[in-house]
Short mmCIF file of C-alpha atoms (C1' of nucleotides) in Angstrom, two decimals:
data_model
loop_
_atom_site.label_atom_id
_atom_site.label_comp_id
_atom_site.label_asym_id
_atom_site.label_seq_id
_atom_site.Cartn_x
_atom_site.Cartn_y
_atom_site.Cartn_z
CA UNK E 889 0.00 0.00 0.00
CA UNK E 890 3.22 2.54 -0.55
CA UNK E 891 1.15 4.31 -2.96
CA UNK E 892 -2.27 4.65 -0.72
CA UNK E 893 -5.63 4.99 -2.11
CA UNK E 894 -6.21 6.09 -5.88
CA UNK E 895 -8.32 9.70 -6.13
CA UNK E 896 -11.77 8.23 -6.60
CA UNK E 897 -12.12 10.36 -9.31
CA UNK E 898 -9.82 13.17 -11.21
CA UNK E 899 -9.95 16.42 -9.57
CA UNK E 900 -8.92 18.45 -11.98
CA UNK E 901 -12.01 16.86 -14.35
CA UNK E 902 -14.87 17.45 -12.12
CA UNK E 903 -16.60 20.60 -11.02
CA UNK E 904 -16.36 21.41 -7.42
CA UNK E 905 -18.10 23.89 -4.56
CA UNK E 906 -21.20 24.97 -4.48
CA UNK E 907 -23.96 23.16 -6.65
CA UNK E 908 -26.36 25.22 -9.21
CA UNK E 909 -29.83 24.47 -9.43
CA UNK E 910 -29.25 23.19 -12.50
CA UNK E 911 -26.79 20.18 -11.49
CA UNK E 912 -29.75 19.57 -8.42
CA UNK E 913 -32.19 19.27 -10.85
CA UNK E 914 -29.88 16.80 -13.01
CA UNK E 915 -28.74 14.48 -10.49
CA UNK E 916 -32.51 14.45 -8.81
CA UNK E 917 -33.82 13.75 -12.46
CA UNK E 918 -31.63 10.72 -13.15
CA UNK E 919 -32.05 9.46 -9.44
CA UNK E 920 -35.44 9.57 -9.90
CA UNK E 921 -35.65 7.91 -12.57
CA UNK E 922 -32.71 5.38 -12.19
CA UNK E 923 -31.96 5.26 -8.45
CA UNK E 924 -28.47 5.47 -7.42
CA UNK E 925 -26.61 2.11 -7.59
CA UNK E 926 -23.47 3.24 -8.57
CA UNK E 927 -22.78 6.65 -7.21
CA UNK E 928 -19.28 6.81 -9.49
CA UNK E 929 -20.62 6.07 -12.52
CA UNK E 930 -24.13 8.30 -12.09
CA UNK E 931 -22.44 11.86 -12.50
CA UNK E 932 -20.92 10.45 -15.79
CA UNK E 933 -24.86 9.10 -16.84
CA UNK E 934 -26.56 11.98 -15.55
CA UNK E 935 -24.42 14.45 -17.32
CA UNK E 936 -22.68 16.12 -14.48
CA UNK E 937 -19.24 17.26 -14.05
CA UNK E 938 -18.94 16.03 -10.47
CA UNK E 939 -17.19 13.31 -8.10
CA UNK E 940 -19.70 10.43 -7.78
CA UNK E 941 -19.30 11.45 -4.10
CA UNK E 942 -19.86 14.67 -4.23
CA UNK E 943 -23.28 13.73 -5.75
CA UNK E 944 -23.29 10.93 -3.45
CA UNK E 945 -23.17 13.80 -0.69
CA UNK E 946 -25.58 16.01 -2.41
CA UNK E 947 -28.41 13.86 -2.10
CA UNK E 948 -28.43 12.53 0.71
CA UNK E 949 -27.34 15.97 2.86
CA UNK E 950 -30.26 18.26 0.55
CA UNK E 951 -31.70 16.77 -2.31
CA UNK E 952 -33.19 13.53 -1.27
CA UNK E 953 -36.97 14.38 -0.43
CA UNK E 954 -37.46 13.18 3.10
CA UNK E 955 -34.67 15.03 4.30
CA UNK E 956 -36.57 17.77 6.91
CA UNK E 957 -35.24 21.02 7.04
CA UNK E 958 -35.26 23.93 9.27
CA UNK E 959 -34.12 24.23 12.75
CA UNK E 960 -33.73 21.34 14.83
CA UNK E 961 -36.43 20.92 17.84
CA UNK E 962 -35.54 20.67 21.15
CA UNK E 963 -36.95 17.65 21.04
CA UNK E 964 -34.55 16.70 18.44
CA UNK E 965 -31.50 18.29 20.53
CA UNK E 966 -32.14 16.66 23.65
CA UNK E 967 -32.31 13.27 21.63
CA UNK E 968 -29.09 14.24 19.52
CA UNK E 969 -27.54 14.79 23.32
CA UNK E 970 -28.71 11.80 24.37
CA UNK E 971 -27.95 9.37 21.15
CA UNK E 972 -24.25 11.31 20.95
CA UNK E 973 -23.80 9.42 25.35
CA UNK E 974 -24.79 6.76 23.98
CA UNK E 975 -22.98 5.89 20.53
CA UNK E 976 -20.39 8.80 20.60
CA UNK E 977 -19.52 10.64 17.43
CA UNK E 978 -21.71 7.61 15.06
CA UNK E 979 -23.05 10.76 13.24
CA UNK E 980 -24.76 7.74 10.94
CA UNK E 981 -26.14 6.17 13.52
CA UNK E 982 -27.42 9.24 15.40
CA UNK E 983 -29.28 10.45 12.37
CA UNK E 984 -30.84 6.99 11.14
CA UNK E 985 -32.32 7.08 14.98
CA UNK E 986 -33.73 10.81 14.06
CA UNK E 987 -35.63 10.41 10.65
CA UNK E 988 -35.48 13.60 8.59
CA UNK E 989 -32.12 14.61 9.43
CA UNK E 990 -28.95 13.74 7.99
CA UNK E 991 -25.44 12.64 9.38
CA UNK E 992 -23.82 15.88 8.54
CA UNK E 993 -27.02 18.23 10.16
CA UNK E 994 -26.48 16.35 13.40
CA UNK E 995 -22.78 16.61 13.14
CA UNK E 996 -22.70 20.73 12.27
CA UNK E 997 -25.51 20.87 14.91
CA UNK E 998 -23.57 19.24 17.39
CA UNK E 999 -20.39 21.00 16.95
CA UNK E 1000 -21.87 24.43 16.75
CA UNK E 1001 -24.00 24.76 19.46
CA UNK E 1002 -24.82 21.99 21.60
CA UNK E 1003 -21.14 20.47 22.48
CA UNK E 1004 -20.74 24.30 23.44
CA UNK E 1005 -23.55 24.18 25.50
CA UNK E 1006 -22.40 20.85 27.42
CA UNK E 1007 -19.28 22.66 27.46
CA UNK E 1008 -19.05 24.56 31.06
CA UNK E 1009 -20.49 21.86 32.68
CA UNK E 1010 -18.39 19.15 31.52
CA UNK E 1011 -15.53 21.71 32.02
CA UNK E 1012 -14.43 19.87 35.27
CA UNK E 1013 -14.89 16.55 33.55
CA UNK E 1014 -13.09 14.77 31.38
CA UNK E 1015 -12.45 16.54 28.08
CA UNK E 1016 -11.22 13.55 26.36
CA UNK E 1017 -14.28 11.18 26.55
CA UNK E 1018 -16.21 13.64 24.29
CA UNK E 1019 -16.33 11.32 21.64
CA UNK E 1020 -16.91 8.27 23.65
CA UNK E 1021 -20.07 6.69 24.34
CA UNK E 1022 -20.79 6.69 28.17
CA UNK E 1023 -22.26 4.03 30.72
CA UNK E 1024 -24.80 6.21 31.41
CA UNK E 1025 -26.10 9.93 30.84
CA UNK E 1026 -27.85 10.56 34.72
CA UNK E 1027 -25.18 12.27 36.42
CA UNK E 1028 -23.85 14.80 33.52
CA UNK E 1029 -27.79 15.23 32.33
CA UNK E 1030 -28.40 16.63 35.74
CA UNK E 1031 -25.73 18.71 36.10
CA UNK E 1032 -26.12 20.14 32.58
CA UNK E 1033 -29.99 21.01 33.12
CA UNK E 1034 -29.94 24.82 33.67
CA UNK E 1035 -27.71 25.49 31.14
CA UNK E 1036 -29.39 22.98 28.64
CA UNK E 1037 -32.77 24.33 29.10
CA UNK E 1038 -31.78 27.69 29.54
CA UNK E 1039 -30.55 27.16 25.64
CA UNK E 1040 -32.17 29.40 23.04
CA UNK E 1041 -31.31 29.20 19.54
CA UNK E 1042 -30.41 32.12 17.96
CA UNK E 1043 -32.57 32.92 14.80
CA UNK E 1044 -35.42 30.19 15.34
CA UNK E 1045 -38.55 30.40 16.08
CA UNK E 1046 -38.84 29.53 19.42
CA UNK E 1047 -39.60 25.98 20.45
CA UNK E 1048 -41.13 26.74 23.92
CA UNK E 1049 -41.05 23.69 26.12
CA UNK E 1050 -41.04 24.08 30.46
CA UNK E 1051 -38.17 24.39 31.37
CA UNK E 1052 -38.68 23.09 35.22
CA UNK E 1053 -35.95 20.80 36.57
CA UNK E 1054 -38.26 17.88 37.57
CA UNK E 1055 -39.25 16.89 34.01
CA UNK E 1056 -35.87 17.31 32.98
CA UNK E 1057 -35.58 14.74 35.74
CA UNK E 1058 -38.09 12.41 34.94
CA UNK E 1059 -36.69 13.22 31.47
CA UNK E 1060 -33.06 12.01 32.53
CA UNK E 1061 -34.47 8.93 34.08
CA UNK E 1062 -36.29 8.01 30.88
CA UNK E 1063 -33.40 8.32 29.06
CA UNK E 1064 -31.06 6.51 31.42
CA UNK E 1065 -32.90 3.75 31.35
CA UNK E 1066 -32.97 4.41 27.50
CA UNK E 1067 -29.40 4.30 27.01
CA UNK E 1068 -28.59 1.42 28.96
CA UNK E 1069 -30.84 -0.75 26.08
CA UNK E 1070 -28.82 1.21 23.48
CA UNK E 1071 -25.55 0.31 24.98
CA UNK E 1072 -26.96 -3.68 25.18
CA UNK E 1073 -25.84 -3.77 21.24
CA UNK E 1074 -26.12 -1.80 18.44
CA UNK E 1075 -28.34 -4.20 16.92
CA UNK E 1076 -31.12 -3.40 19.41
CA UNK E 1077 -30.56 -0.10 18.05
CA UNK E 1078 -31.29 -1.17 14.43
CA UNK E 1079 -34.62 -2.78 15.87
CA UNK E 1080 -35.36 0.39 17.62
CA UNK E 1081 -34.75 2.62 14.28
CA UNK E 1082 -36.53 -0.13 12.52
CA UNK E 1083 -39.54 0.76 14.03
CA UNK E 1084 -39.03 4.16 14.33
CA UNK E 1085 -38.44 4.90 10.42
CA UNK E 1086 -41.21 2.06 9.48
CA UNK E 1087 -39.59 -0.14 7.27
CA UNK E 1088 -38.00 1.75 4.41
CA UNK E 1089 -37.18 -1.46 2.35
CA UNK E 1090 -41.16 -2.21 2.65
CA UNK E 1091 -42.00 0.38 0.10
CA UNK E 1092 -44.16 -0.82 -3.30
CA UNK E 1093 -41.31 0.66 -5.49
CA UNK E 1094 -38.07 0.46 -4.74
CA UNK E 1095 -35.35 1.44 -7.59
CA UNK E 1096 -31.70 0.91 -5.10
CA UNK E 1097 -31.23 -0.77 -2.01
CA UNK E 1098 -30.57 2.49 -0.30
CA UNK E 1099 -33.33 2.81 2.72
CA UNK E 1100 -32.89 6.82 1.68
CA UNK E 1101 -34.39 5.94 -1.55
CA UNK E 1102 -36.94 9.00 -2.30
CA UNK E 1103 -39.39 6.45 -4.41
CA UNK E 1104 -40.54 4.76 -1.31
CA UNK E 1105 -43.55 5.66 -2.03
CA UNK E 1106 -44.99 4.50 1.78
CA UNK E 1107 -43.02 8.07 2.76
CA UNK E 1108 -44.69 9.66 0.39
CA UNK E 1109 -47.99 8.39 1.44
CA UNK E 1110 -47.59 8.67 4.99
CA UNK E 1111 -46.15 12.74 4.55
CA UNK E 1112 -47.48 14.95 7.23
CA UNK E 1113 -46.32 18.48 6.03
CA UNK E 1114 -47.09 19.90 8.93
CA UNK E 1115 -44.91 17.82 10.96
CA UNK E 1116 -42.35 16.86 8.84
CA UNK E 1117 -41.32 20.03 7.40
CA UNK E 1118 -40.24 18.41 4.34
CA UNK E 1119 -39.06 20.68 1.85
CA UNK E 1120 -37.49 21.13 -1.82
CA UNK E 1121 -34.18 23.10 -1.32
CA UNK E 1122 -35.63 23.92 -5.30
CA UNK E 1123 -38.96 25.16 -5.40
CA UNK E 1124 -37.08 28.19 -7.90
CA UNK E 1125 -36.62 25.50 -10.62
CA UNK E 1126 -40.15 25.92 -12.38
CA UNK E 1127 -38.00 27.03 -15.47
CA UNK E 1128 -36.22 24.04 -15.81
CA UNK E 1129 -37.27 21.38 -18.65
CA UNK E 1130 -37.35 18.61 -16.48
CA UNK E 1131 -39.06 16.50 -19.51
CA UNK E 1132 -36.34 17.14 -21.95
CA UNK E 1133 -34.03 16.57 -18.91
CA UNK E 1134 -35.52 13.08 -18.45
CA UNK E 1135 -35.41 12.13 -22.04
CA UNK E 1136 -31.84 12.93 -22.22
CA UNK E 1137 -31.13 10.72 -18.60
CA UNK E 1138 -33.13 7.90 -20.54
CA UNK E 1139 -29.65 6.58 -21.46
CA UNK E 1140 -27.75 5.85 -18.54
CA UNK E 1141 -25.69 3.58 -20.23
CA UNK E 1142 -24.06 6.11 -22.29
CA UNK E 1143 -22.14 9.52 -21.91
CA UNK E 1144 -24.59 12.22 -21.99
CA UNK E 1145 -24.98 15.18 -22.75
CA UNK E 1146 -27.30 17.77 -21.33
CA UNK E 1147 -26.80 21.45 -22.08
CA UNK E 1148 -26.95 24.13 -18.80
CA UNK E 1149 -30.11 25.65 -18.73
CA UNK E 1150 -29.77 29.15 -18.24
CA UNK E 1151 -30.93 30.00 -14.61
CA UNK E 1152 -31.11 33.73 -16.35
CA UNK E 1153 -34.71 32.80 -17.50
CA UNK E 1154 -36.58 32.22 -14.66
CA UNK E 1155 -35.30 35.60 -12.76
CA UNK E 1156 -36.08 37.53 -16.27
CA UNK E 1157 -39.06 35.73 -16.14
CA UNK E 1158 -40.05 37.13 -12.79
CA UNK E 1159 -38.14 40.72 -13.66
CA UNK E 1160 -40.42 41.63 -16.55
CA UNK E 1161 -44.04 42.02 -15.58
CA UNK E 1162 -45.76 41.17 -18.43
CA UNK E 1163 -43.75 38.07 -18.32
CA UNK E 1164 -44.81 37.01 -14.62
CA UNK E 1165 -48.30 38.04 -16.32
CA UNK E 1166 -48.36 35.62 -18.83
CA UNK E 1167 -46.81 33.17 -16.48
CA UNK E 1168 -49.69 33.62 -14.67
CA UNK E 1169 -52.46 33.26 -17.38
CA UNK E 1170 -51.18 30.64 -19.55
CA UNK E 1171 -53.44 28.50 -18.11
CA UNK E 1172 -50.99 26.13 -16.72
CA UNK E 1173 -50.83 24.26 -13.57
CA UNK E 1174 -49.65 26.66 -11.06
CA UNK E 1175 -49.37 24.44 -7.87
CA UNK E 1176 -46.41 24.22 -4.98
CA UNK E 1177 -43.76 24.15 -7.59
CA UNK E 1178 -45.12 24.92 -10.65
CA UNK E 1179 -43.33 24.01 -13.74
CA UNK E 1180 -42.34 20.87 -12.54
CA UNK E 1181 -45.80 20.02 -11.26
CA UNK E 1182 -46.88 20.64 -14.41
CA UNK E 1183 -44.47 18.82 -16.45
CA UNK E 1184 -44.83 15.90 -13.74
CA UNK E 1185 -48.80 15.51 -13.03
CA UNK E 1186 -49.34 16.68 -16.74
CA UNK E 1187 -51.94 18.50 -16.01
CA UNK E 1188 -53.47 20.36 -18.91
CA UNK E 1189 -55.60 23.49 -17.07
CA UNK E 1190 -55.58 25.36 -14.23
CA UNK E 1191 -56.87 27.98 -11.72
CA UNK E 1192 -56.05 31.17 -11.67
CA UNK E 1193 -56.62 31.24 -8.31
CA UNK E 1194 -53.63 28.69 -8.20
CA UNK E 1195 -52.15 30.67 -10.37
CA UNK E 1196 -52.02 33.55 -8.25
CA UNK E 1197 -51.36 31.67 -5.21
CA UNK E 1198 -48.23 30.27 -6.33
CA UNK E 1199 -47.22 33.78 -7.12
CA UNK E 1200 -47.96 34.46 -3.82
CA UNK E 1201 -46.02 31.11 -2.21
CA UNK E 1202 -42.84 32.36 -4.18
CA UNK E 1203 -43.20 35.90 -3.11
CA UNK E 1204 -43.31 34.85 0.71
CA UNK E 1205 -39.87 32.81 -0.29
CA UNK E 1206 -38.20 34.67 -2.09
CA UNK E 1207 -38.85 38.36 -1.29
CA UNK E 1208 -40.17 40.76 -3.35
CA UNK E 1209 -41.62 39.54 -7.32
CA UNK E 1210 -41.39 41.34 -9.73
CA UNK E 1211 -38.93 44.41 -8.31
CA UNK E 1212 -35.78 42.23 -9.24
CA UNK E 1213 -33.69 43.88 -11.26
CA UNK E 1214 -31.09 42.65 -13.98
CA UNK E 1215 -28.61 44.31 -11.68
CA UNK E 1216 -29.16 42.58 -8.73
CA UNK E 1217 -30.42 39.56 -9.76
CA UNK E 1218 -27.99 37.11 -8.26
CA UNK E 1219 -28.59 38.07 -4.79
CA UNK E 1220 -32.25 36.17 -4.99
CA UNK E 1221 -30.66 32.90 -5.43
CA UNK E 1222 -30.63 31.13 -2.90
CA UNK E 1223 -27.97 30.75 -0.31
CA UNK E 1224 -25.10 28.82 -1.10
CA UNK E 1225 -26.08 27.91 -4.72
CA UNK E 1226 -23.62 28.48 -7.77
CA UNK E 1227 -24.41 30.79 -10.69
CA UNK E 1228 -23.68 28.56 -13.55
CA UNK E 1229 -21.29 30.37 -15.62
CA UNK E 1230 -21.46 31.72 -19.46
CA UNK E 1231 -25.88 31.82 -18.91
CA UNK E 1232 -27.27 32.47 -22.07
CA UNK E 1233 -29.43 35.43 -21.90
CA UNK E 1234 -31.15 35.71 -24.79
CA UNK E 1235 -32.85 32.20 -24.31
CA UNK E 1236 -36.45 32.56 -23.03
CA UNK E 1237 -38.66 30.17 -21.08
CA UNK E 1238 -41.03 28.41 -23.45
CA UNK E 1239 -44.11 26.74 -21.86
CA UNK E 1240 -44.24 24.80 -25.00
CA UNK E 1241 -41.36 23.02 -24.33
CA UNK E 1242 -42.62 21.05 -21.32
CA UNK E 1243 -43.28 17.86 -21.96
CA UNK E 1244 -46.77 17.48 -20.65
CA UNK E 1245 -46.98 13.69 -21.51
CA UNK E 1246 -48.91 11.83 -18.18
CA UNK E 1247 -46.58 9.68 -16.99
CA UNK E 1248 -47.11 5.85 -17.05
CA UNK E 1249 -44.15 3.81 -15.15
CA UNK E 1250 -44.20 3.38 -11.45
CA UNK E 1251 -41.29 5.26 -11.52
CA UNK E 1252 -42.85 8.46 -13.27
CA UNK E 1253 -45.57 7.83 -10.32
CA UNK E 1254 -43.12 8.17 -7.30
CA UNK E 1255 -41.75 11.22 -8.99
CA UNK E 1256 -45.21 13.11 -9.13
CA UNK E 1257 -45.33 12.14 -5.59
CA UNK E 1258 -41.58 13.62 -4.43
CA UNK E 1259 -42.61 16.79 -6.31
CA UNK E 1260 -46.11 17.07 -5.11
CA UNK E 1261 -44.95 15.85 -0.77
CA UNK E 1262 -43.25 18.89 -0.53
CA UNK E 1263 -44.86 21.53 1.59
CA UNK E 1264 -45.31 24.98 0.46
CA UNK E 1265 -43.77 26.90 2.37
CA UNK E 1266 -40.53 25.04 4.55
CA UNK E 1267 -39.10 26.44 7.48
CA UNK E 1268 -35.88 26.49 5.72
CA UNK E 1269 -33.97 28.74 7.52
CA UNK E 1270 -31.88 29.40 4.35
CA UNK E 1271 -35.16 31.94 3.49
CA UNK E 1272 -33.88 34.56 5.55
CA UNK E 1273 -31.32 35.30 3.56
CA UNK E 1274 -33.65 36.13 0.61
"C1'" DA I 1479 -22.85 52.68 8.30
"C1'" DA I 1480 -18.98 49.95 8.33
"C1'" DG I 1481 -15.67 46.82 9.87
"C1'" DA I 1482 -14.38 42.87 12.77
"C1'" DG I 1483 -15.28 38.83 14.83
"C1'" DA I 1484 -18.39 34.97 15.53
"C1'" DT I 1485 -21.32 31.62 13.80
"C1'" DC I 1486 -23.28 28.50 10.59
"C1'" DC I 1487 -23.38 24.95 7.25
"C1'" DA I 1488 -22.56 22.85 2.63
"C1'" DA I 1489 -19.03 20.55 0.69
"C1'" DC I 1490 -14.60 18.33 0.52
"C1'" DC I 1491 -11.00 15.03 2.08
"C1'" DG I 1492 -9.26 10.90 3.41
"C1'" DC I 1493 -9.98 6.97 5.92
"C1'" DT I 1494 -12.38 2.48 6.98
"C1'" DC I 1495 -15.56 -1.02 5.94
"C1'" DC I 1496 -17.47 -4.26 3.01
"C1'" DC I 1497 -18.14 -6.79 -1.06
"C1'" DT I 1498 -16.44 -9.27 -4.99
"C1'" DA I 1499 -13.40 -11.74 -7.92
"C1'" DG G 958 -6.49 -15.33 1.69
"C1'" DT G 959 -6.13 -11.08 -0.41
"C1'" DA G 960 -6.20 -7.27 -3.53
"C1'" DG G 961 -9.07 -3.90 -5.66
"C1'" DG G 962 -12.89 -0.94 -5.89
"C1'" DG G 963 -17.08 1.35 -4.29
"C1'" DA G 964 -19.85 3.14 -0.56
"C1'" DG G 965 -20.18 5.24 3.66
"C1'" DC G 966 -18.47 7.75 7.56
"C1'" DG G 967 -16.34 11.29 10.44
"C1'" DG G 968 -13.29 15.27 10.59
"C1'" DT G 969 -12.29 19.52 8.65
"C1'" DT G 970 -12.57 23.63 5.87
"C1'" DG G 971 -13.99 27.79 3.52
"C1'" DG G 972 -17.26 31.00 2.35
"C1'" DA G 973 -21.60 33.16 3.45
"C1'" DT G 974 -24.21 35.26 6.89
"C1'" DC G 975 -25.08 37.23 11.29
"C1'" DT G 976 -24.03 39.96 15.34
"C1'" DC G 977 -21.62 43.17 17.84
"C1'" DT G 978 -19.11 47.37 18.48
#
DNA sequence: AAGAGATCCAACCGCTCCCTA
DNA sequence: GTAGGGAGCGGTTGGATCTCT
């Protein structure tokens, strides 16, 4: 092993930092329709210049559909808290025991605020064991209650629970007694998450062995928006031809080709008026995300009332409509995305284009149901920005 | 209002694990 | 038994955003 592990991929090939909405919309287009079985080979089929880990990463930290988003409970905290005594730094583990959230949430979440907040406390402790699972939780739980309680997270909306130090008691008992069954094996706690996430691999379709796979369609079914906060990091992407998209990721057994769509179009589109006018009126399906709703559920008329609500859904999201200037225009994407270089301007969104076909495959079924699960409006914290 | 420092989080890196031939 | 390759995991980083002065 002199030579140590070959680069799983050259670096000087693939496109790296930040991902556009167009490479989001790519990758979730040929997952959707051909799963994910070999994440090295899929940017290659799906026409994207990245790492197969890097889309690997994408996925699974923002694009897949159940992911929840928005600021963690403190329900959520306390059991992060609690799962990070018992199993130490298993990031995996810890987030397959809290469904929604993803290895790399917990992780930033952990190391930004609440290992601070165990901090003082633990200050007279040892500092080495942070990492290490411990026998049990009582003693440093109930030491660390005022200051754990006391917690409020800066820049979310408060999650108000009592604060009194005899139900964080009864709370530390609970979970004593809790951890002790976790620490038994960590197959008990593949039983436990096994009933906790229901069963992933029981889903009707199924198109990868991945449990995260967003076509199990019993998630979709079983979606309670207003609990699980599910939400498209994408709901700008109505511009995008996802049916010419699909056609071309129809081929995943050969190098493909899909050109950049210009993300100029849909921010001219909602610069000019009279374009956000005829948006509006042409009589197309104008639901949560719009475009792709349409393109998806094929639906051939609409409401204007849905019309206008939409309208109305974006302008909550993303600030002012229709006041965006060519100027300024970048600053409404969204946080963290990349503006794809060399956009073509003079292209214009054509309605036309969508390919409004109804879809027929079980696989065209679970991605109606991805598009159409995701709330409205998502407590995605990411929307202050905008 | 502006600059500095703090905070947050998406993405990358490199390692280990596991599977297959 | 073992070498090679892919997937997954945990640690770290860098840039964007927020807060404070």
């Amino acid at each position: 092993m002199g030579k140590g592990r070959a680069p799983c991929c050259d670096k000087t090939q693939v496109k790296r930092g930040p991902w556009s909405p167009a490479e989001d919309l790519k990758l979730i287009a040929f997952i959707q329709k051909y799963g994910h079985e070999n994440w090295r080979a899929l940017p290659k089929q799906a026409g994207l210049l990245r790492c197969g880990k890097s889309c690997r990463l994408r996925w699974i930290n923002y694009l897949r559909p159940d992911v929840k988003r928005g600021n963690f409970t403190l329900e959520e905290e306390e059991n992060i808290i609690r799962l990070h005594k018992a199993l130490g730094n298993k990031w995996s583990k810890i987030a397959s025991r809290l469904p929604g959230r993803t290895d790399n949430e917990i992780k930033n979440v952990w190391n930004t605020h609440l290992k601070k907040r165990l901090a003082p406390k633990k200050g007279s402790e040892s500092s080495a064991d942070e990492s290490k699972p411990e026998s049990s939780i009582t003693s440093a739980s109930s030491s660390s209650s005022e200051s754990f309680f006391s917690y409020e997270r800066p820049n979310s909306p408060k999650t108000t629970t009592p604060c009194n130090n005899d139900q964080f008691n009864d709370q530390a008992e609970k979970l004593s007694i809790e951890d002790k069954m976790e620490q038994d094996s960590e197959k008990q706690v593949s039983n436990e998450l096994a009933n906790i996430t229901e069963d992933p691999k029981g889903s009707s379709v199924s198109l990868s062995s991945d449990e995260s796979n967003i076509v199990n369609t019993s998630q979709i079914v079983e979606h309670k928006p207003e609990e699980e906060q599910l939400a498209s990091p994408l709901p700008y992407l109505g511009h995008y031809d996802v049916g010419s998209m699909l056609e071309e990721v129809d081929k995943p057994n050969q190098l493909i080709e899909i050109p950049w769509e210009p993300d100029y179009d849909f921010w001219k589109l909602l610069d000019d008026d009279n374009s956000l006018e005829s948006f509006q009126s042409n009589e197309v399906q104008l639901g949560e995300f719009p475009a792709i709703q349409n393109i998806i559920l094929g639906e051939e008329s609409v409401h204007d009332a849905e019309a206008k609500k939409w309208s109305q859904d974006f302008e909550n999201e993303f600030g002012v409509v229709g006041e965006m200037k060519e100027s300024n225009k970048d600053h409404f994407l969204p946080k963290n995305y990349a503006v794809e270089p060399e956009m073509d301007h003079t292209q214009a969104f054509d309605f036309d284009d969508i390919d409004m076909a109804r879809p027929e495959s079980e696989l065209d079924l679970g991605y109606i149901q991805l598009w159409s699960s995701w709330p409205q409006n998502n407590n995605n914290n990411n929307n202050n920005s905008l």
